[in-house]
Coordinates of C-alpha atoms and ligand atoms in Angstrom, one line a residue:
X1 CA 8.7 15.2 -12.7
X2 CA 11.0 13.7 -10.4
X3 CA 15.0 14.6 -10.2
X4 CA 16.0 10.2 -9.3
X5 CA 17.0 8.6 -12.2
X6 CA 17.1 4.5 -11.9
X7 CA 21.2 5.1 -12.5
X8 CA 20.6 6.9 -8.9
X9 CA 19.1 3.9 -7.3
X10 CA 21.2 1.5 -9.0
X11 CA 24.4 2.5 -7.4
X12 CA 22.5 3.7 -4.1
X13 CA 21.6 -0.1 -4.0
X14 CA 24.9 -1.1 -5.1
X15 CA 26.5 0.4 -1.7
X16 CA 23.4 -0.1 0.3
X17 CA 24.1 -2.0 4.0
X18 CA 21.9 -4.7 5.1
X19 CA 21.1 -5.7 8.6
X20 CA 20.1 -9.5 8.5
X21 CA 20.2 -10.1 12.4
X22 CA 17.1 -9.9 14.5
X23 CA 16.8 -7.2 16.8
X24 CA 16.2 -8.3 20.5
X25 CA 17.1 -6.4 24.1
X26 CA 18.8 -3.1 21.6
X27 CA 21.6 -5.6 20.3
X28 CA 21.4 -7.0 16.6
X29 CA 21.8 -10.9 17.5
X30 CA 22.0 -14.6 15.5
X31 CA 19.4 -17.0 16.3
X32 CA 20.3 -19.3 19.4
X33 CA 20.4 -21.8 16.7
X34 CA 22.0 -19.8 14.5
X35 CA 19.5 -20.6 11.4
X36 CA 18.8 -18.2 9.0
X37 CA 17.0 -18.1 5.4
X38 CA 17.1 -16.4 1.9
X39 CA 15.5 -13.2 1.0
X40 CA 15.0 -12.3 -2.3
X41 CA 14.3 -9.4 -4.3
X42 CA 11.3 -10.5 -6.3
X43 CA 12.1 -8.2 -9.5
X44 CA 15.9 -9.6 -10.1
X45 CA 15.3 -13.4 -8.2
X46 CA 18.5 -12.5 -6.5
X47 CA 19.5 -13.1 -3.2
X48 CA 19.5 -10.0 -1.0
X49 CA 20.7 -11.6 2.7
X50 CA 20.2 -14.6 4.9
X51 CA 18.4 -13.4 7.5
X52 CA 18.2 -14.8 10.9
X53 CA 15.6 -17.2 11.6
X54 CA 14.5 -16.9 14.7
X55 CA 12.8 -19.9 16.8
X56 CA 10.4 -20.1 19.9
X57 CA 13.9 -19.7 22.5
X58 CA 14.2 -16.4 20.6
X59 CA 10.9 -15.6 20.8
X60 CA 11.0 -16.0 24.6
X61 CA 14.3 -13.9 24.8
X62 CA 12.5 -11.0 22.8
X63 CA 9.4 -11.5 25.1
X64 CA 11.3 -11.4 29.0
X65 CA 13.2 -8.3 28.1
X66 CA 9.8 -6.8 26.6
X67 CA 7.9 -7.5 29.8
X68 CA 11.0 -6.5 32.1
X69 CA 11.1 -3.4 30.5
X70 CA 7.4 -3.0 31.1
X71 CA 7.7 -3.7 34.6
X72 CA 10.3 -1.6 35.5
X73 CA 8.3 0.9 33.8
X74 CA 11.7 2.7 32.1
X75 CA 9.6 3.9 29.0
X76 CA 6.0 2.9 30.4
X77 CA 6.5 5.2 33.5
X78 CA 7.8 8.1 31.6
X79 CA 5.8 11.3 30.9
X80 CA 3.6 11.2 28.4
X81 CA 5.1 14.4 27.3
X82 CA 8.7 12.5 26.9
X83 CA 7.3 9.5 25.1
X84 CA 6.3 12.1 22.5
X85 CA 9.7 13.6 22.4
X86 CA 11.6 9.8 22.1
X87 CA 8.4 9.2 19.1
X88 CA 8.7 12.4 17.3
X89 CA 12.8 12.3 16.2
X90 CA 12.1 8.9 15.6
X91 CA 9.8 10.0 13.1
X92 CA 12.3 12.5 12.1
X93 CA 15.1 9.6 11.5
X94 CA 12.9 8.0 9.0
X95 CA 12.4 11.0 7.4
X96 CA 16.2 11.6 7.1
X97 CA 16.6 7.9 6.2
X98 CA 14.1 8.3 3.6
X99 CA 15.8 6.9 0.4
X100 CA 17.4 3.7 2.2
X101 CA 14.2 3.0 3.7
X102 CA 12.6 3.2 0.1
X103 CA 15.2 1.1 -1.1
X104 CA 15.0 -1.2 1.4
X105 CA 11.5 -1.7 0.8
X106 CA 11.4 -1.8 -2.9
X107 CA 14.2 -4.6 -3.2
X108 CA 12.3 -6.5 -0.4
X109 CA 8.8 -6.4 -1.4
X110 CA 9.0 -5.4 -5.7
X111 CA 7.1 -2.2 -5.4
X112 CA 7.9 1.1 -7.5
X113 CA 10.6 2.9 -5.8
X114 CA 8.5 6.5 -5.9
X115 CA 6.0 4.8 -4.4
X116 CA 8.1 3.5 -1.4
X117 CA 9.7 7.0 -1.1
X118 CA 6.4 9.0 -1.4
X119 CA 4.0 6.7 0.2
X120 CA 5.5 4.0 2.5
X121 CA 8.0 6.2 4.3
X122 CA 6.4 9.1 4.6
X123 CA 3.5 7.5 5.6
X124 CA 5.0 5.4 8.4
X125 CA 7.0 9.0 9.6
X126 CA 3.4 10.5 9.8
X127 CA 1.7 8.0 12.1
X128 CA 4.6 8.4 14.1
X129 CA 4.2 11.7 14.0
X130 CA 0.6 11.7 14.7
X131 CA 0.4 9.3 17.6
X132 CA 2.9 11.0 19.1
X133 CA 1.2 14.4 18.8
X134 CA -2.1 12.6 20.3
X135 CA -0.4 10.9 23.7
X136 CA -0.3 14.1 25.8
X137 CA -3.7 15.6 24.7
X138 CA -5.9 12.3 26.2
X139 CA -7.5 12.5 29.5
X140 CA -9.1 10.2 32.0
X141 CA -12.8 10.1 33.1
X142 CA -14.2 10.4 36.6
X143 CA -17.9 8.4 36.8
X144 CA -20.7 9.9 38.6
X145 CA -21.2 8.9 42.0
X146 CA -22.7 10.0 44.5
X147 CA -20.7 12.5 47.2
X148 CA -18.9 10.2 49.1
X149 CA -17.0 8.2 46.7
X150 CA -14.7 8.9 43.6
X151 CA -14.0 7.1 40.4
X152 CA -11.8 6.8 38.3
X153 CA -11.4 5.8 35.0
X154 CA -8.1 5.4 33.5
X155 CA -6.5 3.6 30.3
X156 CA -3.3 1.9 31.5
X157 CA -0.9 0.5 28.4
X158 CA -2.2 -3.7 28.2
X159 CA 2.0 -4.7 28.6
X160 CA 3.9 -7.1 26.2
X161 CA 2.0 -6.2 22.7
X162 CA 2.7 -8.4 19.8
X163 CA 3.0 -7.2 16.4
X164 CA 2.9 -9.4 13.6
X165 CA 2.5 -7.8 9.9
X166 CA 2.6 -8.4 6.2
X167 CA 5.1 -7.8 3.6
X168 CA 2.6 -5.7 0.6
X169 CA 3.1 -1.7 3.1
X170 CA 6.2 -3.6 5.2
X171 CA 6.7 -0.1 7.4
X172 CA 3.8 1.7 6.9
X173 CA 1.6 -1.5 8.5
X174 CA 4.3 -1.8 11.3
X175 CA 4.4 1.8 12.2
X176 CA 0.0 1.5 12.2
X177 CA 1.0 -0.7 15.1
X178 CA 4.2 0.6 16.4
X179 CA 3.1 4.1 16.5
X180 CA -0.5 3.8 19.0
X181 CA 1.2 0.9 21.2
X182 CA 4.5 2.0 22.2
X183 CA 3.3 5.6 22.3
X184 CA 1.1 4.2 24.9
X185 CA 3.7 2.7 27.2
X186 CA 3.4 -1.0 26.0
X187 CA 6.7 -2.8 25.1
X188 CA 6.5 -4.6 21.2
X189 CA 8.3 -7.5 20.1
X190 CA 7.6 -7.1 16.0
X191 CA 7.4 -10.0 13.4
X192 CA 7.7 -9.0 10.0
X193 CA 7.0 -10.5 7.3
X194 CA 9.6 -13.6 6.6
X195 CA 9.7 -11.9 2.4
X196 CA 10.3 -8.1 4.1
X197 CA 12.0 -7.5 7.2
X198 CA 14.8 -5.2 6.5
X199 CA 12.7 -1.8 7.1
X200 CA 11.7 -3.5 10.3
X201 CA 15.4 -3.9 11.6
X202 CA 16.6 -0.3 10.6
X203 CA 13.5 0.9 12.6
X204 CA 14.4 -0.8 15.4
X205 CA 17.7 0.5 15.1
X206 CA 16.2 3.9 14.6
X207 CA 14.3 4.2 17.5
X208 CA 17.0 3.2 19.5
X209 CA 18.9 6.1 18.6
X210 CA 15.7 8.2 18.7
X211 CA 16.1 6.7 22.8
X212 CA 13.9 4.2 23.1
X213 CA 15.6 2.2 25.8
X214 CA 16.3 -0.8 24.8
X215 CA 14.1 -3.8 25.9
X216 CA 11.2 -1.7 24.5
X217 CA 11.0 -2.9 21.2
X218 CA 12.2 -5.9 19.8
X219 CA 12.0 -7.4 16.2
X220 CA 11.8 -11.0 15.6
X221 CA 12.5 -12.4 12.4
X222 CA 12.0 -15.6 10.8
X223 CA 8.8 -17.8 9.5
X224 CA 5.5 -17.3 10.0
X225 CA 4.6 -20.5 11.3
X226 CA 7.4 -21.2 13.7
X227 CA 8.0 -17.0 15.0
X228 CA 4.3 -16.0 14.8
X229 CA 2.7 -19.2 16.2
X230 CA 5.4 -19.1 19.1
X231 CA 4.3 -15.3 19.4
X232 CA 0.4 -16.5 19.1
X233 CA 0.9 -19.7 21.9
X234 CA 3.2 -17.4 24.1
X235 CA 1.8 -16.6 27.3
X236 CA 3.5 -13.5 28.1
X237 CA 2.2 -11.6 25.2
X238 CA -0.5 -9.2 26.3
X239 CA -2.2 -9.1 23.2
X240 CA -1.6 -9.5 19.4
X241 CA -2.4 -7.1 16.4
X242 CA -2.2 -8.6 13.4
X243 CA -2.8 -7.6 9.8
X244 CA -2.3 -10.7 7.1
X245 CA -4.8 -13.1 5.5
X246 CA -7.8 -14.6 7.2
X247 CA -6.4 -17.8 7.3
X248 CA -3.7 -17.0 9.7
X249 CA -5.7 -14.4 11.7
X250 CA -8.3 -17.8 12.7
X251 CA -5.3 -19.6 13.9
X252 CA -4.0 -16.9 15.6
X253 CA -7.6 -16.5 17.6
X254 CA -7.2 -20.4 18.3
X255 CA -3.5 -19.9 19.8
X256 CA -5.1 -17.5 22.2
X257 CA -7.8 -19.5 23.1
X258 CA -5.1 -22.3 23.6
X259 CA -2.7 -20.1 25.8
X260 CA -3.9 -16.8 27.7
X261 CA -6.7 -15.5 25.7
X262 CA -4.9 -12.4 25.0
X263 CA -7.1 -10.5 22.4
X264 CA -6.4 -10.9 19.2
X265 CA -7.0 -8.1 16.8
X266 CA -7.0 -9.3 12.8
X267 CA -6.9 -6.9 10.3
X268 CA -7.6 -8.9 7.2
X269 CA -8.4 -9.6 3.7
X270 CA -10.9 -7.8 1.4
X271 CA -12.7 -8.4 -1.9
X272 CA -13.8 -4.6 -1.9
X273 CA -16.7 -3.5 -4.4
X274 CA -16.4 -0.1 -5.6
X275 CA -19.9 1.0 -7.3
X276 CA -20.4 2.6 -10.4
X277 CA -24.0 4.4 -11.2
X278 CA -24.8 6.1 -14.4
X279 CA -25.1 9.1 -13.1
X280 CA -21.2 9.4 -11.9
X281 CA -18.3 12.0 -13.6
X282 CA -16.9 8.8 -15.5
X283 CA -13.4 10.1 -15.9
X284 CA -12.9 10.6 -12.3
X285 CA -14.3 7.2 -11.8
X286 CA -12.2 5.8 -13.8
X287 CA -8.8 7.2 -13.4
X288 CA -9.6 6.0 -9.9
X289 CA -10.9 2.6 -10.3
X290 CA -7.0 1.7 -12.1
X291 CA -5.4 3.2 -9.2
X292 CA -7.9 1.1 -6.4
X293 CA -6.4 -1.6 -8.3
X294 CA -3.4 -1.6 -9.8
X295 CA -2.2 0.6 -7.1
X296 CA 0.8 -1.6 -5.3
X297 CA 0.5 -4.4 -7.8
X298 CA -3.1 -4.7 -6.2
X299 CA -1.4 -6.0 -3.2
X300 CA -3.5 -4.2 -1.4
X301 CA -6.3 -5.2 1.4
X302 CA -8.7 -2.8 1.1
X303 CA -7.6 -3.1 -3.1
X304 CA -11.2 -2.4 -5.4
X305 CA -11.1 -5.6 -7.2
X306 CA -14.9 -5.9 -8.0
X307 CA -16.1 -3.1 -10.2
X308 CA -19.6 -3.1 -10.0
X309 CA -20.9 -0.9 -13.5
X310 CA -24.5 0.2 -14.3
X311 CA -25.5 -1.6 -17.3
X312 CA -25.9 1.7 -19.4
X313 CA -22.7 2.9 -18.8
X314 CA -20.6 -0.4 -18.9
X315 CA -19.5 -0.6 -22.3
X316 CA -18.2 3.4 -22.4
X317 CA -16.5 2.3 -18.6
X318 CA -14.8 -0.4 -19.6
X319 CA -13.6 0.9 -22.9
X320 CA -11.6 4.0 -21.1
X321 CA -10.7 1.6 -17.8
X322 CA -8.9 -0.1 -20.7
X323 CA -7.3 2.8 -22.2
X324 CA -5.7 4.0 -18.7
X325 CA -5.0 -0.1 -17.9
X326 CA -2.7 0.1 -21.0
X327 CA -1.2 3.4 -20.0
X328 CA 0.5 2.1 -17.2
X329 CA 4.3 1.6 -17.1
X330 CA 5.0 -1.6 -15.5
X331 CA 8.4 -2.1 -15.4
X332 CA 11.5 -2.3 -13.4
X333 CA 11.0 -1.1 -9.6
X334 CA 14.5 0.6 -9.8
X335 CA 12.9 2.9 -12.5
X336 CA 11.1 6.2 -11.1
X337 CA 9.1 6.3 -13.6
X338 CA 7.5 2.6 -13.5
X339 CA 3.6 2.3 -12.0
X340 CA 3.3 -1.4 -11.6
X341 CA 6.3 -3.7 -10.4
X342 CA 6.7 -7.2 -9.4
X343 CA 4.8 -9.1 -7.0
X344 CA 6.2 -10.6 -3.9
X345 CA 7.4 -13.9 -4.9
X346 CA 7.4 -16.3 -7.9
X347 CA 4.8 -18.5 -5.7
X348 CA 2.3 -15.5 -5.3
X349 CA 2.9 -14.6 -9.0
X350 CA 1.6 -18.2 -10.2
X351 CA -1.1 -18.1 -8.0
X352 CA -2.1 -15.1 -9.4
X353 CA -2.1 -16.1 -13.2
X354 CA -3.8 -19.2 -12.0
X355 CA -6.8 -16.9 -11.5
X356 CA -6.5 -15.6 -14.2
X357 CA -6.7 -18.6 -16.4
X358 CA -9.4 -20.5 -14.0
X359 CA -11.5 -17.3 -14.8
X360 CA -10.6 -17.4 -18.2
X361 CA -11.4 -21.3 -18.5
X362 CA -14.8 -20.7 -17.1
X363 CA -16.1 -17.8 -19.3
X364 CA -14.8 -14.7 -18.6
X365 CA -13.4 -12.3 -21.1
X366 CA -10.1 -11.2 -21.1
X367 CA -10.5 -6.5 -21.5
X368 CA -6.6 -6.8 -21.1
X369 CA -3.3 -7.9 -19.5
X370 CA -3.6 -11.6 -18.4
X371 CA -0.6 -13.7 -17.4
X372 CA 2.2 -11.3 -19.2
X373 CA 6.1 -13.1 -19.4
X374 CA 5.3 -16.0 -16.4
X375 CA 9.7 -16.1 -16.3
X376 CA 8.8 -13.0 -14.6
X377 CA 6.7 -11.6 -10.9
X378 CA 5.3 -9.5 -13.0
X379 CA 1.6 -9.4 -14.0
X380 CA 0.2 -6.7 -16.2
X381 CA -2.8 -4.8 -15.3
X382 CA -5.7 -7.2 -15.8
X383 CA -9.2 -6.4 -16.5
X384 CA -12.2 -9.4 -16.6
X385 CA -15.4 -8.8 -18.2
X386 CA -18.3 -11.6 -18.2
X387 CA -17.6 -12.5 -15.1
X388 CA -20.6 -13.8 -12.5
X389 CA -20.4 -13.3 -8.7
X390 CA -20.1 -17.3 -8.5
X391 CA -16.3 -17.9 -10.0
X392 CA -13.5 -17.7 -7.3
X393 CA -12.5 -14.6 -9.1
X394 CA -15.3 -12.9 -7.8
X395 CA -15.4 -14.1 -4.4
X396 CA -11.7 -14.7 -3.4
X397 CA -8.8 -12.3 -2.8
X398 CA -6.3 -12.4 -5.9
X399 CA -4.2 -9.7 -4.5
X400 CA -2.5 -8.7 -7.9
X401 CA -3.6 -6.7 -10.3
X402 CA -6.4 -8.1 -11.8
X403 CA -10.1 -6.8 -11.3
X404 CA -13.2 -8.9 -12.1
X405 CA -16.1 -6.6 -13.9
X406 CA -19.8 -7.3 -13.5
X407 CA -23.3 -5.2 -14.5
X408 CA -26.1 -4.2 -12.3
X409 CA -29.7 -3.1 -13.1
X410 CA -30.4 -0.4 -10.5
X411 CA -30.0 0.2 -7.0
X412 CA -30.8 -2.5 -4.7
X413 CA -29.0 -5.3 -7.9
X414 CA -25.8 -3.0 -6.8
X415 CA -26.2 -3.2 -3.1
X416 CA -27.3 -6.7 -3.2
X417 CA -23.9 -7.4 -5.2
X418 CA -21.6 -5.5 -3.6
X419 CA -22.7 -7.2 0.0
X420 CA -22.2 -10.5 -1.1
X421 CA -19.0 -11.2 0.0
X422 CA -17.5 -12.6 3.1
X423 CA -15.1 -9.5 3.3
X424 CA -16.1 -6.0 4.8
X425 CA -13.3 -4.5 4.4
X426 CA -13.8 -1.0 2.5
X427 CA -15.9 -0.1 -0.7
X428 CA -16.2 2.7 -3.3
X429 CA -19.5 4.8 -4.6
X430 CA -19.4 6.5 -7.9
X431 CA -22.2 9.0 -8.3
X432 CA -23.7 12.7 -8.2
X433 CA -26.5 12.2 -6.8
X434 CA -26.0 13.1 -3.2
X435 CA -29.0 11.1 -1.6
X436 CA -28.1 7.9 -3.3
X437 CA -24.8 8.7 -2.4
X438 CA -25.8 8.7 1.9
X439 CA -28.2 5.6 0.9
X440 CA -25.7 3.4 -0.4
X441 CA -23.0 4.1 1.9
X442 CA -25.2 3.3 5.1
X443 CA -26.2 -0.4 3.7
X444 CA -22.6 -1.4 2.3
X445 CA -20.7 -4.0 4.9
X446 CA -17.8 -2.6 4.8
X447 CA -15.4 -0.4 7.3
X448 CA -14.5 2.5 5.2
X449 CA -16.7 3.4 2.1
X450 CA -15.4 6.1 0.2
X451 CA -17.8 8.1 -2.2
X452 CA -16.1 9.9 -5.2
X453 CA -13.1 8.7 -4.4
X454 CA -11.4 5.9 -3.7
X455 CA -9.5 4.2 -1.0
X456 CA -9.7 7.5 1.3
X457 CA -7.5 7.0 4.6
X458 CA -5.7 9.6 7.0
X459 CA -4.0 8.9 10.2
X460 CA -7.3 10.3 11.9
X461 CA -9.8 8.1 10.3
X462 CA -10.4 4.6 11.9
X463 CA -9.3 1.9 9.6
X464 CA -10.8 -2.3 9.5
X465 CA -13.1 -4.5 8.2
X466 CA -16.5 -5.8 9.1
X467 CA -16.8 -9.4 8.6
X468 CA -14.0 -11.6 7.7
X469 CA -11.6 -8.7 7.1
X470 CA -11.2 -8.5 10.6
X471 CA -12.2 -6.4 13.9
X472 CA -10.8 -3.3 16.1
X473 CA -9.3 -0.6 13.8
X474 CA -6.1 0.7 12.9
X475 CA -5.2 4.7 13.1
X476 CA -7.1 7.5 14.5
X477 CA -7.6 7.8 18.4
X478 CA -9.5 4.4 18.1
X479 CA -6.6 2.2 17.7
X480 CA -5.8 2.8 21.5
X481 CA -8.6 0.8 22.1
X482 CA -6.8 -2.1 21.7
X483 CA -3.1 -1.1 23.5
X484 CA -5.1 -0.1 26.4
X485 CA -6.7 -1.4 29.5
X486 CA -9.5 0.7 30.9
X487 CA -9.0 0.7 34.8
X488 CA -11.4 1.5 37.6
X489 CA -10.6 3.2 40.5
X490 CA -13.0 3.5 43.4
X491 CA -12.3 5.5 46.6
X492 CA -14.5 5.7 49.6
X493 CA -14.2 9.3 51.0
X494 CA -14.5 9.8 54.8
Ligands
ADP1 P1 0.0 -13.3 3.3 O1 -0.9 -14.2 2.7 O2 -0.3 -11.8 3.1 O3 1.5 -13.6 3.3 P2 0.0 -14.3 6.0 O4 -1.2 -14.2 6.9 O5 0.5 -15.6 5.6 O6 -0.4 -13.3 4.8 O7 1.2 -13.5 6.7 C1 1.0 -12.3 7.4 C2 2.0 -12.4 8.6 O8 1.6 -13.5 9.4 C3 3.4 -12.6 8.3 O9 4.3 -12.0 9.2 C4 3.6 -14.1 8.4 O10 4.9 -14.5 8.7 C5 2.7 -14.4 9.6 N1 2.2 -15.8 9.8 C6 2.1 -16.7 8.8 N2 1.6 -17.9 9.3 C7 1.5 -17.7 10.6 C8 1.1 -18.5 11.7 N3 0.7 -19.8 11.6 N4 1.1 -18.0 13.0 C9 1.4 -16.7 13.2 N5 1.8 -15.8 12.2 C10 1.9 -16.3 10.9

């Protein structure tokens, strides 16, 4: 059990300092225009700041002191060795700052504080941690030639990266990105999300004081449309990684091919299948199908939202997926001991119960949950039965917690299912029998499939989606793939 009470983070919030300036050149600063906007905790509907909303003259500023940082090569230039240093007491400040960075999060973004301390925080301190840990232990290649030439191959950090991520794992996505470029040399200019950027400024801040000169990494806040786009057309940006919806990742690709072509790399949206065969340990599977769900509100990419059952065992499935549905404390994100909290905004929580009823109005049955109080963000864990792999429910990313449930006859019915989907983004495999379980896995479309479990992801594992969800991966030694330029150097001896 945990010691926090929600008194604790009641008058921990009460007294909690908010940053609302962008961060640019190691100074918080207004907007040239001085605009800013509202952000709103989306349990209370109350105001937390204005933040500063940045413009495209901002975005510029951010950008010229990222690439003259690069070029004078203050952090770029330094030893591998020191990077590491500057990367790992970072990741020891976040640890320190662990409950305001929880805070910060949960009042941005609705999620369960424990989750935010446990999950979000630590998480984002480990992929520091990790990449750090990784820089000095990477070596070049020299090619085979013949005996009177050399060559070498070397990765060199790509320059000005831009990063431009989501508001469901604020910290945790940005330190994915954070983490593998800078440890890499590159200077960042970061967009957070317009709903979540208050863990993205006290990072900044943080690594500052970690001695990240400043220059290195700037964060840019402010509206999607006007910040990102003006990060997307910019012409100074080396390349952009992305994680968001697939909407926004295709105009991103088209602002490249407008400006630079920088390479864009879109981590995306999911419609994940997580397969359930009659011969599984059903109380694992289910006590993990709720949480590949309802985990996070189901704001999750990789969430499981399409539970794919074997006929035989559908009706005992769905009967305990209910039971552990309805055991779930949604509630309050203040409250330790609260699963599910509110969704981001009141505009993503209507579009959520808007799939809800479109699925209802078209046939499907309602296990349990469903709209819940619509005054409130919050939806209850939602389960669909009757649903058919044609309804937008089946085929669409609701990103809430609501998962659509549908039978299969054998095998190939599963496969056939679980691959029909425009997403690739991960998938799950119930079942004991060990050959099915290597057959399956090597036909499903997806980047990570996970057998017997469910969502599986460590910092070492390579992370993206085939298909729509995206290309190039996030964590593991992979990621530097895309911070990194591979460069050839020949030299004609004698
Ligand atoms: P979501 O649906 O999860 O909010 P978005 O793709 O809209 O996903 O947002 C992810 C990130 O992309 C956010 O930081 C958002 O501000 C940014 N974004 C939104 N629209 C654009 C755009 N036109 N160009 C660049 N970035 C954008």
């Amino acid at each position: 059990m945990s010691s926090y009470t929600k008194q604790y983070w009641l008058e921990k919030n009460a007294n909690l300092e908010i940053e609302s300036r962008a961060f640019i050149a190691g100074k918080f600063v207004d907007a040239l225009n001085s605009e800013t906007y509202a952000v709103v905790n989306p349990a209370t509907k109350e105001q937390i700041a204005n933040v500063v909303a940045c413009t495209e003259q901002d975005v510029d500023t951010a950008v010229k002191h990222a690439r003259d940082s690069f070029e004078q090569g203050i952090w770029a230039n330094q030893s591998p060795s020191d990077r590491k240093a500057v990367m790992k007491r970072l990741a020891e400040l976040i640890r320190e700052h662990q409950e305001e960075l929880a805070l910060l999060e949960s009042i941005n973004v609705g999620k369960p504080i424990m989750d935010a301390m446990n999950v979000d925080i630590l998480g984002a301190a480990a992929c520091f941690d990790w990449y750090a840990e990784a820089i000095d232990k990477i070596y070049g290649e020299v090619a085979p030639t013949d005996g009177l030439n050399i060559a070498t191959i070397t990765k060199e950090p790509v320059g000005v990266v831009g990063a431009i991520v989501p508001w469901n794992f604020p910290l945790d996505l940005a330190a994915w990105k954070l983490a593998p470029a800078l440890i890499s040399g590159n200077s960042v200019v970061l967009k957070p999300a317009e709903q979540s950027p208050h863990t993205a400024l006290r990072i900044a801040a943080l690594a500052k004081e970690a001695g990240l000169p400043d220059g290195v990494l700037s964060v840019v806040t402010g509206h999607g449309h006007i910040v990102g786009k003006a990060m997307g057309l910019h012409n100074d940006i080396d390349c952009i990684t992305f994680t968001g919806s697939t909407p926004t990742a295709k105009l991103l690709m088209g602002y490249s091919a407008e400006s630079n072509m920088k390479p864009v790399w879109p981590e995306t949206g999911g419609k994940s299948p997580n397969l359930i065969f009659g011969d599984c340990e059903l109380d694992n599977a289910v006590e993990h199908a709720a949480m590949g769900i309802f985990f996070n509100q189901g704001e999750v990419c990789s969430a499981n939202s399409r539970i794919l059952v074997e006929c035989s065992i559908k009706d005992a499935f769905i009967q305990k997926l209910k039971v552990k549905a309805e055991s779930m404390v949604v509630g309050d994100p203040m409250d330790p001991d609260t699963q599910v909290g509110a969704l981001i905004d009141s505009n993503h929580a209507a579009k959520v119960r808007t799939y809800i009823q479109e699925a209802l109005d078209e046939g499907a049955i309602l296990v349990t949950g469903g709209l819940g109080d619509c005054t409130t963000n919050s939806v209850p864990p939602t389960i669909l039965d009757n649903v058919t792999p044609e309804m937008n429910i089946a085929r669409e990313e609701v990103f809430g917690p609501v998962v659509v449930i549908m039978p299969f006859d054998d095998q190939e019915d599963a496969i056939r299912l679980a691959n029909d989907s425009i997403y690739g983004l991960a998938a799950s495999v119930w079942t004991t029998n060990l050959n099915r379980a290597h057959l399956v896995s090597k036909r499903l479309k997806a980047g990570t499939v996970s057998v017997n479990t469910m969502d599986a992801l460590d910092m070492s594992t390579p992370f993206g989606g085939y298909k729509q969800s995206g290309f190039g991966r996030d964590l593991s030694l992979h990621a530097f793939d895309k911070f990194t330029q591979l460069k050839t150097t020949w030299i004609k001896l004698g």
